[in-house]
Amino acid sequence: MYHTAILAMFAKTTNDMKSLVLYLFFSLVLTGAARSDTARDQDLAQQNLLRAMELLDGAVAHYFTGEDLAMARFYNPYTGVRSEEKGSVWMYTAAIEAVNAILHALQSHQAQGQPALHDAHFGRYRDLLARLYDNLEYYRGTFELTSHTQTREWSVYGVHRASSKGTAKVAGRENVYDDQQWLIRELLHSYKLTGNPRYLEEAEYLTEYVLDGWDCTLDASGKEHGGIPWGPGYATKHACSNGPFISSLVWLHEHYANSDEATTHRYIGPGNRRETTRMKKSDYYLRFAESVYAWQKEHLLRDDGVYDDFVGTDGRRAGPPYSYNSGSMLSGAVDLYRVTGKAAYLDELKKLSDDSFRYFAKPSEHLPGYHEYTVRGFNNWFNGVLMRGYVEAYPIYGQVRQYIHTFQQNLDYGYGNFLHGGILPHDLLRGWGGNRDVEGMFAFTFAAEYALLSDYALGKQ
């Protein structure tokens, strides 16, 4: 836009030879600068994708063992020792997320007329994706649940891995709704990338299960209480069991937008009676996407613009805020704005982008010019969800460009200074501390982030 403005200024004065010469000179210089920017973005996109594949391949080699892809929770690249403890289903899903992100980036490069990496690698990652889903079955189990609206047997994914497929413990607190939601998101992404109907079918089944957990009981005024608890064995309602669901519901709405296919909506009617009605799937999914978004905004948005962790049974909020809870709501607002065009979602995604960066990104005293994000606990993965929200917001809110840049900086610094045996440390800016056991989900997170940044660099062109 800056280049265009300057050229327009000179174009108005081309009535004499001197002005014409100046106009042609600046046209060549600025056009060359624009081409140079494009070339740099293309180079960065390729570098990011190559690093994403390197990190993913290293993580698969170090954390997975056997044909059944049993995932160790920790690996130490200095000793070469894997932990006996296995990763939870949530951690395992981080590997699926990384493969999806790389497949998407490969498709983006192909669409930009750069098919070499796609042709060389898409097939093997598509096959790896299928193997990951095949062995996801070690986390599946079956139980009977009486919910607000029905009693039904469900086959879902438990927190812990079983020794054989389909035998995982899933009753009560052994499964949680947010684990299903992260899987739904990745299943739908996998369906978009491969066209395999198996992924769509499983995503819809799990969506039905999660929506069965929606609190459709009525308050004294006849309004739904709303919100999804952490799991069928919990009463608290968490940001992580609501916000991540919004984008998937929007994607399902889009999938059925031109279809009359219907589904059954179950709810509590007047007199606390269980009721059912038939709805078009496109309307059903969008209705719940907006309802989940509205519930979380009403109950968990703080005065400083970020989201708290959960609502207790007493109706009071509790923290602290985690970056992924704001990141998932940011992605949800982006998707809802795209399909509804409602100005409120645009205003809210802009404000949440700015407020979340202000809250979670702190100027580094250790490395001037860098920003630090908390990396204690599971925050590395949480921060990746926030970054994804920024990348998804970029096409409609350019301000996030500077926020995304901080993630590129940190990954590049960690890769350039601390990469060891194909693994990055928890702290990208400070490197390896005394404990060098790295969470497997973080290894996959860094690969996914590089793949997302590859897509982003291509999208800037």
Coordinates of C-alpha atoms in Angstrom, one line a residue:
M1 CA 0.0 0.0 0.0
Y2 CA 2.9 2.4 0.8
H3 CA 4.5 1.6 -2.6
T4 CA 1.2 2.3 -4.4
A5 CA 0.8 5.6 -2.7
I6 CA 4.2 6.9 -3.7
L7 CA 3.7 5.8 -7.3
A8 CA 0.4 7.5 -7.4
M9 CA 2.0 10.7 -6.2
F10 CA 4.5 10.7 -9.0
A11 CA 1.9 9.7 -11.6
K12 CA 0.1 13.0 -11.0
T13 CA 3.2 15.0 -12.1
T14 CA 4.2 13.2 -15.3
N15 CA 3.5 16.2 -17.5
D16 CA 7.2 16.9 -17.9
M17 CA 10.3 14.8 -18.7
K18 CA 11.9 15.2 -15.3
S19 CA 8.8 13.9 -13.4
L20 CA 8.4 11.1 -15.9
V21 CA 12.0 9.9 -15.3
L22 CA 11.5 10.1 -11.5
Y23 CA 8.3 8.2 -11.9
L24 CA 10.0 5.4 -13.9
F25 CA 12.9 5.3 -11.4
F26 CA 10.7 4.9 -8.3
S27 CA 8.5 2.4 -10.2
L28 CA 11.5 0.2 -10.8
V29 CA 12.9 0.6 -7.3
L30 CA 9.6 -0.1 -5.5
T31 CA 8.6 -3.0 -7.8
G32 CA 12.0 -4.5 -7.1
A33 CA 11.5 -4.1 -3.4
A34 CA 8.1 -5.7 -3.5
R35 CA 9.6 -8.6 -5.5
S36 CA 12.4 -8.8 -2.9
D37 CA 9.9 -9.0 -0.1
T38 CA 8.0 -11.8 -1.8
A39 CA 11.2 -13.7 -2.4
R40 CA 12.2 -13.4 1.3
D41 CA 8.7 -14.6 2.3
Q42 CA 9.0 -17.6 0.0
D43 CA 12.5 -18.5 1.4
L44 CA 11.2 -18.1 4.9
A45 CA 8.2 -20.3 4.2
Q46 CA 10.4 -23.0 2.8
Q47 CA 12.8 -22.8 5.7
N48 CA 10.0 -23.0 8.2
L49 CA 8.5 -26.0 6.5
L50 CA 11.8 -27.8 6.3
R51 CA 12.4 -27.2 10.0
A52 CA 8.9 -28.4 10.8
M53 CA 9.5 -31.7 9.0
E54 CA 12.9 -32.1 10.7
L55 CA 11.4 -31.6 14.1
L56 CA 8.5 -33.8 13.4
D57 CA 10.6 -36.6 12.1
G58 CA 12.9 -36.4 15.1
A59 CA 10.0 -36.4 17.5
V60 CA 8.4 -39.5 15.9
A61 CA 11.8 -41.3 16.0
H62 CA 12.4 -40.4 19.7
Y63 CA 9.0 -40.6 21.3
F64 CA 7.2 -43.4 19.5
T65 CA 8.1 -47.1 19.7
G66 CA 6.8 -50.1 17.9
E67 CA 4.2 -50.6 15.2
D68 CA 1.5 -49.5 17.7
L69 CA 3.2 -46.1 18.1
A70 CA 3.3 -46.1 21.9
M71 CA 4.2 -42.6 22.8
A72 CA 6.6 -41.9 25.7
R73 CA 5.7 -38.8 27.6
F74 CA 9.4 -37.6 28.0
Y75 CA 12.6 -38.0 26.1
N76 CA 16.1 -36.7 27.0
P77 CA 18.2 -36.0 23.9
Y78 CA 21.4 -35.9 25.9
T79 CA 21.0 -39.4 27.4
G80 CA 18.7 -40.9 24.7
V81 CA 16.4 -42.2 27.4
R82 CA 12.6 -42.3 26.9
S83 CA 10.3 -42.3 29.9
E84 CA 8.3 -45.4 30.8
E85 CA 5.3 -43.1 31.3
K86 CA 3.1 -43.0 28.2
G87 CA 1.6 -39.8 26.9
S88 CA -2.1 -39.1 27.5
V89 CA -4.5 -38.9 24.6
W90 CA -4.2 -35.1 24.7
M91 CA -0.4 -35.4 24.2
Y92 CA -0.9 -38.0 21.5
T93 CA -3.2 -35.6 19.7
A94 CA -0.4 -33.1 19.5
A95 CA 1.4 -35.4 17.1
I96 CA -1.7 -35.6 14.9
E97 CA -1.8 -31.8 15.0
A98 CA 1.8 -31.5 13.8
V99 CA 1.2 -33.9 10.9
N100 CA -1.9 -32.0 9.9
A101 CA -0.1 -28.7 10.0
I102 CA 2.7 -30.0 7.8
L103 CA 0.3 -31.6 5.3
H104 CA -1.5 -28.2 5.1
A105 CA 1.7 -26.3 4.5
L106 CA 2.7 -28.8 1.8
Q107 CA -0.6 -28.2 0.1
S108 CA -0.1 -24.5 0.4
H109 CA 3.4 -24.7 -1.2
Q110 CA 1.9 -26.7 -4.1
A111 CA -0.9 -24.2 -4.6
Q112 CA 1.8 -21.4 -4.8
G113 CA 3.5 -23.2 -7.7
Q114 CA 6.2 -24.9 -5.6
P115 CA 5.3 -28.6 -5.8
A116 CA 8.7 -30.2 -5.0
L117 CA 8.3 -30.5 -1.2
H118 CA 4.7 -31.6 -1.6
D119 CA 5.5 -34.3 -4.2
A120 CA 8.4 -35.6 -2.1
H121 CA 6.7 -35.7 1.3
F122 CA 2.9 -35.5 1.2
G123 CA 2.4 -39.2 0.8
R124 CA 4.5 -40.3 3.7
Y125 CA 2.9 -37.8 6.1
R126 CA -0.6 -38.9 4.9
D127 CA 0.4 -42.5 5.7
L128 CA 1.8 -41.4 9.1
L129 CA -1.5 -39.7 9.8
A130 CA -3.5 -42.8 9.1
R131 CA -1.2 -44.8 11.4
L132 CA -1.6 -42.3 14.2
Y133 CA -5.4 -42.6 13.9
D134 CA -5.2 -46.4 13.7
N135 CA -3.3 -46.5 17.0
L136 CA -5.5 -43.9 18.6
E137 CA -7.7 -46.9 19.3
Y138 CA -5.5 -47.7 22.3
Y139 CA -7.2 -44.8 24.0
R140 CA -10.7 -45.8 23.1
G141 CA -13.2 -47.4 25.5
T142 CA -16.9 -47.8 25.8
F143 CA -19.3 -46.8 28.7
E144 CA -22.9 -46.0 29.4
L145 CA -23.8 -42.4 30.3
T146 CA -27.0 -40.8 31.6
S147 CA -26.9 -37.2 30.6
H148 CA -29.5 -34.4 30.9
T149 CA -31.4 -35.7 27.8
Q150 CA -30.8 -39.4 27.4
T151 CA -29.1 -42.7 28.5
R152 CA -26.7 -44.0 25.9
E153 CA -23.6 -46.1 25.3
W154 CA -20.7 -44.2 23.9
S155 CA -17.3 -45.2 22.5
V156 CA -14.9 -42.3 23.2
Y157 CA -11.3 -41.6 24.1
G158 CA -10.0 -41.9 27.6
V159 CA -7.2 -39.9 29.2
H160 CA -4.8 -42.9 29.5
R161 CA -3.6 -45.5 27.0
A162 CA -4.7 -49.1 27.4
S163 CA -2.6 -52.2 26.6
S164 CA -5.0 -53.2 23.8
K165 CA -7.2 -51.4 21.4
G166 CA -10.7 -50.4 22.5
T167 CA -10.2 -51.3 26.2
A168 CA -9.3 -48.0 27.7
K169 CA -11.0 -46.8 30.9
V170 CA -13.4 -44.1 29.9
A171 CA -16.2 -44.0 32.6
G172 CA -16.6 -41.0 34.9
R173 CA -13.4 -38.9 35.2
E174 CA -11.5 -41.2 32.9
N175 CA -12.5 -39.1 29.9
V176 CA -12.9 -35.4 29.5
Y177 CA -14.8 -33.4 26.9
D178 CA -11.8 -31.2 26.0
D179 CA -9.8 -34.2 24.9
Q180 CA -12.6 -35.1 22.5
Q181 CA -12.7 -31.5 21.2
W182 CA -9.1 -31.3 20.3
L183 CA -9.5 -34.6 18.5
I184 CA -12.6 -33.3 16.7
R185 CA -10.6 -30.3 15.5
E186 CA -7.8 -32.5 14.1
L187 CA -10.2 -35.0 12.6
L188 CA -12.0 -32.3 10.6
H189 CA -8.6 -30.8 9.6
S190 CA -7.5 -34.3 8.4
Y191 CA -10.7 -34.7 6.5
K192 CA -10.2 -31.4 4.7
L193 CA -6.6 -32.4 3.8
T194 CA -7.2 -36.0 2.7
G195 CA -10.9 -36.3 1.8
N196 CA -11.0 -39.5 3.9
P197 CA -14.7 -39.9 5.1
R198 CA -13.5 -41.9 8.1
Y199 CA -12.3 -38.7 9.7
L200 CA -15.5 -36.8 9.1
E201 CA -17.6 -39.6 10.5
E202 CA -15.6 -39.9 13.7
A203 CA -15.6 -36.1 14.1
E204 CA -19.4 -36.0 13.9
Y205 CA -19.8 -38.9 16.3
L206 CA -17.5 -37.2 18.9
T207 CA -19.3 -33.9 18.3
E208 CA -22.6 -35.6 19.2
Y209 CA -21.0 -36.9 22.4
V210 CA -19.7 -33.5 23.4
L211 CA -23.0 -31.7 22.7
D212 CA -24.7 -34.4 24.9
G213 CA -22.7 -32.7 27.7
W214 CA -24.1 -29.2 27.0
D215 CA -26.0 -28.0 30.1
C216 CA -29.5 -27.6 28.7
T217 CA -31.2 -27.5 32.1
L218 CA -33.2 -24.3 32.7
D219 CA -32.9 -21.6 35.2
A220 CA -35.8 -19.9 37.0
S221 CA -36.5 -17.7 34.0
G222 CA -36.6 -20.7 31.6
K223 CA -33.2 -19.9 30.1
E224 CA -30.6 -22.7 29.5
H225 CA -27.8 -22.6 32.0
G226 CA -25.4 -23.5 29.1
G227 CA -21.8 -24.4 29.1
I228 CA -20.0 -27.8 28.9
P229 CA -18.3 -29.2 32.0
W230 CA -14.8 -30.5 31.9
G231 CA -16.1 -34.0 31.5
P232 CA -19.1 -36.2 32.4
G233 CA -17.6 -36.8 35.8
Y234 CA -17.1 -33.1 36.6
A235 CA -19.5 -30.2 37.6
T236 CA -17.0 -27.4 36.9
K237 CA -17.3 -25.7 33.5
H238 CA -13.9 -24.9 31.9
A239 CA -12.7 -22.6 29.2
C240 CA -10.8 -25.5 27.7
S241 CA -14.0 -27.6 27.4
N242 CA -15.9 -24.9 25.6
G243 CA -13.7 -22.5 23.5
P244 CA -11.9 -25.2 21.5
F245 CA -15.2 -26.5 20.2
I246 CA -16.4 -23.4 18.4
S247 CA -14.2 -23.6 15.3
S248 CA -15.1 -27.2 14.7
L249 CA -18.8 -26.5 15.0
V250 CA -18.4 -23.7 12.4
W251 CA -16.5 -26.0 10.1
L252 CA -19.3 -28.6 10.4
H253 CA -21.8 -25.9 9.6
E254 CA -19.9 -24.9 6.5
H255 CA -19.6 -28.6 5.4
Y256 CA -23.4 -28.9 5.5
A257 CA -24.2 -25.4 4.3
N258 CA -25.7 -26.6 1.0
S259 CA -27.3 -29.7 2.4
D260 CA -30.7 -30.5 3.8
E261 CA -29.3 -33.3 6.0
A262 CA -30.8 -33.2 9.4
T263 CA -30.0 -34.3 12.9
T264 CA -31.8 -34.6 16.3
H265 CA -31.5 -31.8 18.7
R266 CA -32.1 -32.9 22.3
Y267 CA -32.9 -30.5 25.0
I268 CA -34.9 -29.8 28.2
G269 CA -38.2 -28.2 27.7
P270 CA -40.8 -26.5 30.0
G271 CA -41.6 -28.6 33.0
N272 CA -38.1 -30.2 32.9
R273 CA -39.2 -32.6 30.2
R274 CA -36.8 -34.2 27.8
E275 CA -37.6 -32.9 24.3
T276 CA -36.3 -33.6 20.7
T277 CA -36.7 -31.8 17.5
R278 CA -35.2 -32.2 14.0
M279 CA -32.9 -29.5 12.7
K280 CA -30.8 -29.1 9.5
K281 CA -27.2 -29.9 10.4
S282 CA -26.0 -26.6 9.1
D283 CA -28.3 -24.7 11.4
Y284 CA -27.7 -27.0 14.4
Y285 CA -24.0 -26.7 14.3
L286 CA -24.0 -22.9 13.9
R287 CA -26.5 -22.5 16.7
F288 CA -24.2 -24.3 19.1
A289 CA -21.1 -22.5 17.8
E290 CA -22.6 -19.2 18.7
S291 CA -24.1 -20.5 22.0
V292 CA -20.8 -21.9 23.2
Y293 CA -19.0 -18.7 22.2
A294 CA -21.6 -16.5 24.0
W295 CA -21.5 -18.7 27.1
Q296 CA -17.8 -18.5 27.5
K297 CA -17.7 -14.7 26.8
E298 CA -20.4 -14.1 29.4
H299 CA -19.0 -16.3 32.1
L300 CA -15.2 -16.3 31.7
L301 CA -14.0 -13.0 30.1
R302 CA -12.0 -10.9 32.5
D303 CA -11.9 -7.1 32.7
D304 CA -8.3 -7.2 31.3
G305 CA -9.6 -8.8 28.1
V306 CA -8.4 -12.4 28.5
Y307 CA -10.2 -15.6 29.7
D308 CA -10.2 -17.2 33.1
D309 CA -9.8 -20.9 33.5
F310 CA -13.2 -22.2 34.8
V311 CA -16.5 -21.5 36.6
G312 CA -17.0 -23.4 39.8
T313 CA -20.2 -24.9 41.0
D314 CA -20.8 -21.8 43.1
G315 CA -20.9 -19.8 39.8
R316 CA -17.7 -17.9 40.5
R317 CA -14.8 -17.7 38.1
A318 CA -11.3 -19.1 38.9
G319 CA -8.0 -18.5 37.2
P320 CA -5.3 -18.1 36.3
P321 CA -5.7 -17.2 32.6
Y322 CA -3.9 -19.6 30.2
S323 CA -3.0 -18.5 26.8
Y324 CA -4.8 -21.4 25.0
N325 CA -8.1 -20.3 26.5
S326 CA -7.8 -16.9 24.8
G327 CA -6.3 -18.5 21.7
S328 CA -9.2 -20.9 21.1
M329 CA -11.7 -18.1 21.6
L330 CA -9.8 -16.0 19.1
S331 CA -9.9 -18.7 16.5
G332 CA -13.6 -19.1 17.2
A333 CA -14.3 -15.4 16.7
V334 CA -12.4 -15.5 13.4
D335 CA -14.5 -18.5 12.2
L336 CA -17.8 -17.0 13.4
Y337 CA -17.1 -13.7 11.7
R338 CA -16.3 -15.5 8.4
V339 CA -19.6 -17.3 8.3
T340 CA -21.9 -14.7 9.9
G341 CA -20.3 -11.4 9.0
K342 CA -21.4 -10.0 12.4
A343 CA -19.4 -6.9 13.3
A344 CA -19.4 -7.9 17.0
Y345 CA -17.1 -10.9 16.2
L346 CA -14.7 -8.7 14.2
D347 CA -14.5 -6.2 17.1
E348 CA -14.0 -8.9 19.6
L349 CA -11.3 -10.7 17.7
K350 CA -9.4 -7.5 17.3
K351 CA -9.6 -6.6 21.0
L352 CA -8.8 -10.2 22.1
S353 CA -5.7 -10.2 19.8
D354 CA -4.4 -7.0 21.4
D355 CA -5.3 -7.9 25.0
S356 CA -4.0 -11.4 24.9
F357 CA -0.6 -10.2 23.5
R358 CA -0.4 -7.5 26.1
Y359 CA -1.1 -10.1 28.9
F360 CA 0.8 -13.1 27.8
A361 CA 3.9 -11.7 25.9
K362 CA 6.4 -9.8 28.0
P363 CA 9.4 -8.0 26.7
S364 CA 12.5 -10.1 27.5
E365 CA 15.1 -8.7 29.9
H366 CA 17.3 -11.6 28.9
L367 CA 17.2 -10.9 25.2
P368 CA 16.3 -7.3 24.3
G369 CA 14.0 -7.2 21.2
Y370 CA 12.4 -10.6 22.0
H371 CA 9.2 -11.4 23.9
E372 CA 8.8 -14.2 26.5
Y373 CA 5.8 -16.4 27.1
T374 CA 5.5 -18.5 30.2
V375 CA 6.8 -22.0 29.6
R376 CA 6.1 -23.5 33.0
G377 CA 3.8 -26.6 33.1
F378 CA 2.1 -27.1 29.7
N379 CA 2.3 -23.5 28.6
N380 CA 4.4 -24.3 25.5
W381 CA 1.5 -26.1 24.0
F382 CA -1.0 -23.5 25.3
N383 CA 1.1 -20.8 23.6
G384 CA 0.9 -22.6 20.3
V385 CA -2.9 -22.4 20.4
L386 CA -2.6 -18.7 20.9
M387 CA -0.2 -18.4 18.0
R388 CA -2.6 -20.3 15.8
G389 CA -5.3 -17.8 16.7
Y390 CA -3.1 -14.9 15.6
V391 CA -2.2 -16.7 12.3
E392 CA -5.9 -17.3 11.6
A393 CA -6.8 -13.7 12.5
Y394 CA -4.1 -12.2 10.2
P395 CA -6.1 -12.0 7.0
I396 CA -8.7 -9.7 8.6
Y397 CA -6.5 -8.0 11.3
G398 CA -3.0 -7.1 10.1
Q399 CA -2.0 -5.9 13.6
V400 CA -1.3 -9.4 14.6
R401 CA 1.6 -9.5 12.3
Q402 CA 3.9 -8.2 15.0
Y403 CA 2.5 -10.7 17.5
I404 CA 3.2 -13.6 15.1
H405 CA 6.7 -12.3 14.6
T406 CA 7.6 -12.9 18.2
F407 CA 6.9 -16.7 17.8
Q408 CA 9.1 -16.8 14.6
Q409 CA 11.9 -15.0 16.6
N410 CA 11.7 -17.4 19.5
L411 CA 11.6 -20.6 17.4
D412 CA 14.5 -19.4 15.3
Y413 CA 16.6 -18.5 18.3
G414 CA 16.0 -21.8 19.9
Y415 CA 16.7 -23.7 16.7
G416 CA 19.9 -21.8 16.0
N417 CA 21.3 -22.0 19.5
F418 CA 19.9 -25.0 21.4
L419 CA 18.7 -27.7 19.0
H420 CA 20.2 -31.0 20.2
G421 CA 19.6 -34.4 18.7
G422 CA 16.6 -33.0 16.7
I423 CA 14.9 -31.8 19.9
L424 CA 14.4 -28.2 21.2
P425 CA 14.3 -27.4 24.9
H426 CA 11.3 -26.2 26.8
D427 CA 12.7 -22.7 27.1
L428 CA 13.6 -21.5 23.6
L429 CA 15.3 -18.3 24.8
R430 CA 17.3 -19.7 27.7
G431 CA 18.0 -23.2 26.5
W432 CA 18.7 -26.4 28.4
G433 CA 18.4 -26.3 32.2
G434 CA 19.2 -29.0 34.7
N435 CA 16.3 -31.2 33.7
R436 CA 16.6 -32.1 30.1
D437 CA 13.6 -34.4 29.8
V438 CA 11.4 -32.8 27.2
E439 CA 7.6 -33.3 27.0
G440 CA 6.8 -35.1 23.8
M441 CA 3.8 -32.8 23.1
F442 CA 6.2 -29.9 23.1
A443 CA 8.4 -31.5 20.5
F444 CA 5.3 -31.8 18.3
T445 CA 4.1 -28.4 19.2
F446 CA 7.3 -26.7 17.9
A447 CA 7.0 -28.7 14.6
A448 CA 3.3 -27.5 14.3
E449 CA 4.3 -23.9 14.9
Y450 CA 6.9 -23.9 12.2
A451 CA 4.4 -25.4 9.8
L452 CA 1.8 -22.8 10.6
L453 CA 4.5 -20.1 10.2
S454 CA 5.3 -21.5 6.8
D455 CA 1.6 -21.1 5.8
Y456 CA 1.6 -17.6 7.2
A457 CA 4.7 -16.6 5.3
L458 CA 3.1 -17.8 2.0
G459 CA -0.1 -16.0 2.9
K460 CA 1.7 -12.6 3.2
Q461 CA 2.5 -12.6 -0.5

